[in-house]
mmCIF file of C-alpha atoms in Angstrom:
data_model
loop_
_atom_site.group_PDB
_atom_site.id
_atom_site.type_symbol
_atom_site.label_atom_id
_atom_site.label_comp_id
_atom_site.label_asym_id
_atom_site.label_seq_id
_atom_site.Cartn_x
_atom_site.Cartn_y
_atom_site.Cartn_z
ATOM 1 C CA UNK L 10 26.278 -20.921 22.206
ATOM 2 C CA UNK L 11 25.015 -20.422 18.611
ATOM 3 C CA UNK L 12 22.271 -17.900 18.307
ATOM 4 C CA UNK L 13 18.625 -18.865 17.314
ATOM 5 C CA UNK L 14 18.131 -18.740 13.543
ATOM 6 C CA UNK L 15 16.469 -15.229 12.570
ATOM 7 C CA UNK L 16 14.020 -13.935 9.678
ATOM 8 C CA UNK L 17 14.031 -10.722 7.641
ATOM 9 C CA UNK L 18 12.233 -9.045 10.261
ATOM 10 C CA UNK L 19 15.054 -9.627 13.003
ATOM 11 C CA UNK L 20 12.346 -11.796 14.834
ATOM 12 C CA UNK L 21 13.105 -15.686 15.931
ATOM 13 C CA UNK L 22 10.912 -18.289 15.384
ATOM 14 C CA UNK L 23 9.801 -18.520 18.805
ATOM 15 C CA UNK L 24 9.264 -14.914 19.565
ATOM 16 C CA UNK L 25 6.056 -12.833 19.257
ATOM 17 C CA UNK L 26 5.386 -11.555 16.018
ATOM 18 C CA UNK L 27 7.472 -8.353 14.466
ATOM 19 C CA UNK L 28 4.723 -6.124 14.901
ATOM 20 C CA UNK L 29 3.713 -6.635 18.383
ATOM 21 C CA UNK L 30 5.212 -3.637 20.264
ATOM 22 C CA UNK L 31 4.784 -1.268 17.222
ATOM 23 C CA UNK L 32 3.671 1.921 18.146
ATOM 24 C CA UNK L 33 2.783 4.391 15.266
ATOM 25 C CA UNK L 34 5.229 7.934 15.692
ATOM 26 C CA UNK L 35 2.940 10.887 16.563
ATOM 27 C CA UNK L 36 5.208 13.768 15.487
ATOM 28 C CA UNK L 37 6.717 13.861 11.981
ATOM 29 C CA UNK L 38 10.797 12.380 11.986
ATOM 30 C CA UNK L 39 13.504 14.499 10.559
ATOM 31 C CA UNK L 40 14.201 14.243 6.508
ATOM 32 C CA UNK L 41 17.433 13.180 7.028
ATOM 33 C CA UNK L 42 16.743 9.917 8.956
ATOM 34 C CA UNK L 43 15.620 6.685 7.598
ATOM 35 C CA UNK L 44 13.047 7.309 9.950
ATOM 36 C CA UNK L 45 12.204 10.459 7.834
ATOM 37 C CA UNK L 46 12.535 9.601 4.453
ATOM 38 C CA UNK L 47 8.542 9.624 3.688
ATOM 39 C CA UNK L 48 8.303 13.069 5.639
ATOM 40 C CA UNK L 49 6.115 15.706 3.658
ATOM 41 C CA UNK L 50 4.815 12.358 1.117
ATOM 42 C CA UNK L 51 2.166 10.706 0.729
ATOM 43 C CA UNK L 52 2.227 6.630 0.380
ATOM 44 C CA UNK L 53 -1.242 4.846 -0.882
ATOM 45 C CA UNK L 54 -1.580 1.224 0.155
ATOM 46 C CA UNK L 55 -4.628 -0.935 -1.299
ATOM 47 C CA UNK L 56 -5.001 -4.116 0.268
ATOM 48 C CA UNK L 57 -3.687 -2.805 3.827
ATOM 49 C CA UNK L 58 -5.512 -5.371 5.576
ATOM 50 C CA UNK L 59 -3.423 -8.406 4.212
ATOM 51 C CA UNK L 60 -0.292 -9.975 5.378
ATOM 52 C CA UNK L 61 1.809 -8.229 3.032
ATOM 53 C CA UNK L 62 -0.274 -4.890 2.886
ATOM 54 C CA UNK L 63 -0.065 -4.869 6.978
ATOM 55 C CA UNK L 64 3.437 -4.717 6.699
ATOM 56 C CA UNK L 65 4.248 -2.281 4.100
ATOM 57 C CA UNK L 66 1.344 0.212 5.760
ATOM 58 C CA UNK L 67 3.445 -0.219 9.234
ATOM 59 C CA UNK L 68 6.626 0.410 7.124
ATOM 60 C CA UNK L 69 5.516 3.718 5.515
ATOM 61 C CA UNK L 70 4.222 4.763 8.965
ATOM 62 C CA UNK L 71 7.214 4.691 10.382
ATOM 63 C CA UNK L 72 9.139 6.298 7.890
ATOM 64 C CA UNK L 73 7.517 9.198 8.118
ATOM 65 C CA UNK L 74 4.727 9.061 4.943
ATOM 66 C CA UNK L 75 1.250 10.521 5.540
ATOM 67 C CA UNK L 76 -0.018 7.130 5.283
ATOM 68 C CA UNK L 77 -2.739 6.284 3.426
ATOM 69 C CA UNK L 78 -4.564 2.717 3.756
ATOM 70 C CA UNK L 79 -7.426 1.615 1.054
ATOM 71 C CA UNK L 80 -9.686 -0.724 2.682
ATOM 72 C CA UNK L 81 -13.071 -2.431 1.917
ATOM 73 C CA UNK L 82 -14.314 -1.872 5.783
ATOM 74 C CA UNK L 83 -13.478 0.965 7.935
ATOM 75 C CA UNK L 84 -14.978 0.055 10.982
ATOM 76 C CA UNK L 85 -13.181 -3.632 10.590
ATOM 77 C CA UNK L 86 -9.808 -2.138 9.765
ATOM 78 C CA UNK L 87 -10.047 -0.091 12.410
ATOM 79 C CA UNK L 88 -9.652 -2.484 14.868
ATOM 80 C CA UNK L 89 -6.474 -3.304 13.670
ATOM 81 C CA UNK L 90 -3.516 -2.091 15.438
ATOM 82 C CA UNK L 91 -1.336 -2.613 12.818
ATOM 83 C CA UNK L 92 -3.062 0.294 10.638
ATOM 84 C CA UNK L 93 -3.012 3.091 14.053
ATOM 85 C CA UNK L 94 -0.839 6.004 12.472
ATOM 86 C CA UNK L 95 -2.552 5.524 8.883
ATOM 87 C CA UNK L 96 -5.299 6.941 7.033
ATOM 88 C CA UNK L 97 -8.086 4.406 6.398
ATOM 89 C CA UNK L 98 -10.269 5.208 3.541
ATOM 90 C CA UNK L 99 -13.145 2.562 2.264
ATOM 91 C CA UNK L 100 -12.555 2.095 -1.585
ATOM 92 C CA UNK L 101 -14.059 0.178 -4.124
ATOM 93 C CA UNK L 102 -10.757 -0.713 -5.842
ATOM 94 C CA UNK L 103 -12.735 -2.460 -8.794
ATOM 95 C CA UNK L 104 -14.351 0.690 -9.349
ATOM 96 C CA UNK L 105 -11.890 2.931 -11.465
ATOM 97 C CA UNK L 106 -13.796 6.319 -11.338
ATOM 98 C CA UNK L 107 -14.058 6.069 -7.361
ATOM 99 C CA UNK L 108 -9.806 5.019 -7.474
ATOM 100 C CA UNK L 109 -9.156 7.899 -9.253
ATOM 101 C CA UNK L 110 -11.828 10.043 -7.238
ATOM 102 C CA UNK L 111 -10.124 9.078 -3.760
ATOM 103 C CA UNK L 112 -6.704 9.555 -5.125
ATOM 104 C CA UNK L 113 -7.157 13.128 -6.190
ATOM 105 C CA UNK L 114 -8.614 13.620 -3.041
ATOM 106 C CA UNK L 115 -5.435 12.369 -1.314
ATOM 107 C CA UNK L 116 -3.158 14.631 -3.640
ATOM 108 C CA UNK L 117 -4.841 17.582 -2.824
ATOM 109 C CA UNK L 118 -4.150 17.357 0.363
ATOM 110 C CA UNK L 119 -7.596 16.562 1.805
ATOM 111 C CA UNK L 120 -6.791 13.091 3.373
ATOM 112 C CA UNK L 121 -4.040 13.346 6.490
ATOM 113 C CA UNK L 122 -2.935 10.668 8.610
ATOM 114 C CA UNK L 123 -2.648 11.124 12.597
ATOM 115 C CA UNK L 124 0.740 12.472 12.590
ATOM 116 C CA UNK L 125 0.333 14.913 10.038
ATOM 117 C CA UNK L 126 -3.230 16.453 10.889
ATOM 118 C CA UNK L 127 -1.834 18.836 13.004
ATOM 119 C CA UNK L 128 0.295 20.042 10.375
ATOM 120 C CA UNK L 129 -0.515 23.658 9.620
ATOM 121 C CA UNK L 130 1.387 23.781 5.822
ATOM 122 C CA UNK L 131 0.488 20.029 5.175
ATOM 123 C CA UNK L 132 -1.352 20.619 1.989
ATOM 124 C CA UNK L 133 0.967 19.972 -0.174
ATOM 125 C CA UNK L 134 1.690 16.225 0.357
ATOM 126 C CA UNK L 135 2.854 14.584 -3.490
ATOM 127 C CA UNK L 136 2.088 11.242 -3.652
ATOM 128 C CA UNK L 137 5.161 9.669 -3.751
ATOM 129 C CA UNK L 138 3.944 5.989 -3.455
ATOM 130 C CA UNK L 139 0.763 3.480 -4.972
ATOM 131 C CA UNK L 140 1.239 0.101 -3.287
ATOM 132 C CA UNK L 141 -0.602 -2.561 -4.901
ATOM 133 C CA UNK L 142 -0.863 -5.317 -2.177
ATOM 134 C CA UNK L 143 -4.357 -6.606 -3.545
ATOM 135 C CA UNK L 144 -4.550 -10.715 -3.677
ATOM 136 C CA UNK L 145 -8.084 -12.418 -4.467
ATOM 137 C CA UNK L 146 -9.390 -14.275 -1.588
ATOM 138 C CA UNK L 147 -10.097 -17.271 -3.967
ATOM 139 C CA UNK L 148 -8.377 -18.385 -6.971
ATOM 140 C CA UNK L 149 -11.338 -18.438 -9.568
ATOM 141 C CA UNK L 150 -10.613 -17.064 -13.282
ATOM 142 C CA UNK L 151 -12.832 -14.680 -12.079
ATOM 143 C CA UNK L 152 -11.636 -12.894 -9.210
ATOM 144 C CA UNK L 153 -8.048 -13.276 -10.203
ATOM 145 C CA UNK L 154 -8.434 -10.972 -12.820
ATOM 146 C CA UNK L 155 -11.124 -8.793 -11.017
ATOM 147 C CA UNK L 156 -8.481 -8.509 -8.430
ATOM 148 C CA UNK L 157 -5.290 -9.166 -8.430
ATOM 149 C CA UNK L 158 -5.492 -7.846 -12.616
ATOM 150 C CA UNK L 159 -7.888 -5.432 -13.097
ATOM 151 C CA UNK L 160 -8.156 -3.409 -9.436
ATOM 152 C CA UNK L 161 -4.368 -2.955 -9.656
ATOM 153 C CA UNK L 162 -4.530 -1.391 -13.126
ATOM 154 C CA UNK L 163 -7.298 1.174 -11.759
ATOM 155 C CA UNK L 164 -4.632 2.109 -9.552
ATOM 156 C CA UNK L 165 -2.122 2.178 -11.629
ATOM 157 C CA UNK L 166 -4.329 4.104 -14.287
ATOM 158 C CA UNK L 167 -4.963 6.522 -11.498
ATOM 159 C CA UNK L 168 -1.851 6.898 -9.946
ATOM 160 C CA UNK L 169 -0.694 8.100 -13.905
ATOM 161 C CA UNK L 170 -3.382 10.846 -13.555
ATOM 162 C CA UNK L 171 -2.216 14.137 -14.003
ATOM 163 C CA UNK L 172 -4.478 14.987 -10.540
ATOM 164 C CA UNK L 173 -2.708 12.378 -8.943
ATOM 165 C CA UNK L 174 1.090 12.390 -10.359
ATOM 166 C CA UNK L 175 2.698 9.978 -8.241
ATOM 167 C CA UNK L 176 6.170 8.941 -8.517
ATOM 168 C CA UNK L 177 6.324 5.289 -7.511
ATOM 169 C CA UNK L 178 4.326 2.084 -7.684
ATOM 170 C CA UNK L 179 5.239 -0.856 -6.475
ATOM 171 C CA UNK L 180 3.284 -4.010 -6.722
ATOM 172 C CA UNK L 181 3.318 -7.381 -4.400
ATOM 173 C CA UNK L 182 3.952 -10.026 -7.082
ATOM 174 C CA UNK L 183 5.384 -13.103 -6.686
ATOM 175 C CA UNK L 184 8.759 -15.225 -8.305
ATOM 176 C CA UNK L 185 6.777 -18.143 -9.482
ATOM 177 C CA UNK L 186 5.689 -15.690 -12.177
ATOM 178 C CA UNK L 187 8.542 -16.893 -14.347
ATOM 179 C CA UNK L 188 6.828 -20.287 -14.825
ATOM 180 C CA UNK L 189 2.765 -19.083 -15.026
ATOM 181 C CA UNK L 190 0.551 -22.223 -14.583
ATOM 182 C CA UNK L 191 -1.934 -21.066 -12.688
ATOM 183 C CA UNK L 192 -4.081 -18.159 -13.162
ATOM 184 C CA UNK L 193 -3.245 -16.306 -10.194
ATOM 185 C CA UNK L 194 0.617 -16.160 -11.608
ATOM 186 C CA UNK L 195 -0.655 -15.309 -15.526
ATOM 187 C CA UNK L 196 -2.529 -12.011 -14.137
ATOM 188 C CA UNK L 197 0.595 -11.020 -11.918
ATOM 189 C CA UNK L 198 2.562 -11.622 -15.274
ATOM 190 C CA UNK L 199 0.041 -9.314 -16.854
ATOM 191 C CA UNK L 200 0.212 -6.673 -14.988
ATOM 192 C CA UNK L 201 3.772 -6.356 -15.175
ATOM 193 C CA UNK L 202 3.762 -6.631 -18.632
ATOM 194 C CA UNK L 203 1.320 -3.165 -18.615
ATOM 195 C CA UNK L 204 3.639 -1.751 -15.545
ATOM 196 C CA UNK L 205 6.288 -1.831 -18.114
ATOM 197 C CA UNK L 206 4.462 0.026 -20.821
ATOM 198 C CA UNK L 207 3.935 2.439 -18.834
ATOM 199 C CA UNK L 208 6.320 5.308 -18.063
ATOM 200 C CA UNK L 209 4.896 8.085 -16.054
ATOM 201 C CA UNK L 210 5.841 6.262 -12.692
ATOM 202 C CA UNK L 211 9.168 3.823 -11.523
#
């Protein structure tokens, strides 16, 4: 018989959602497994608590990163099973001094995820990652650019930083970009534009 249609994820459309059995590692995986690839990094993920941001924080979790999720409420996101194995940290992302505060603080070692608080030579984490997964919860001129504009260029501003130094950014953006009607797609368009001028991260 032919084989239910699958998504990305490997899950069909009538089975439980990708993330249901995930269980965040509690030891650190080897280097040299895909499993290990963020081993002795550090990723940053603002706007962990969405869809996207959900799935990227599991992601770096299990490949190894000292995980570190930005969110607006601690004691919310802590509920959320999808964030166990990460670092949750309550962050005005609008606010660029307290971005680039909390990011230096996380360079420096001083913010650890579960699996790598045990670690006895664990100060030396480089931040390898800033994951912009921010999206306004309305689309108003307004909170567009307060949002999905503005809070990922304090990140981007701070991940630059010389206390900070990280390697990568990567931003959730979408396609319809190409053809920007709406506000939501002219600030995505934006920020790329000011990604590309920049050249201190890939």
């Amino acid at each position: 018989s032919t084989p239910p249609p699958t998504t990305s994820l490997g899950a069909t459309p009538s089975s439980k959602p990708y993330y249901a059995d995930f269980a965040p590692p509690t030891t650190i995986s080897e280097p040299n497994t895909v499993e290990g690839i963020g081993r002795g990094k550090t990723a940053v993920v603002a706007g962990a608590t969405g869809y996207i941001g959900r799935a990227v924080a599991r992601e770096c979790v299990s490949r190894g990163y000292n995980t570190i999720a930005l969110v607006r409420d601690v004691d919310k996101a802590s509920l959320d099973k999808l964030l166990d194995g990460t670092k949750l940290l309550q962050c005005d992302v609008t606010n660029a001094e307290e971005v680039l505060r909390l990011l230096s603080e996380v360079a420096s070692g001083k913010h650890l995820a579960r699996s790598y608080e045990q670690c006895g030579d664990c100060h030396d984490l480089p931040v390898d990652i800033v994951a912009s997964c921010l999206a306004a919860k309305s689309g108003t001129e307004k909170s567009v650019y307060e949002i999905d504009y503005q809070a990922s260029v304090n990140l981007l501003e701070a991940g630059s930083e010389s206390s900070v130094n990280a390697r990568h950014y990567l931003l959730l953006s979408a396609f319809c970009c190409r053809n920007p009607l709406l506000k939501l797609q002219q600030a995505k368009l934006k920020l790329e534009a000011k990604i590309a001028e920049q050249s201190g991260m890939t």
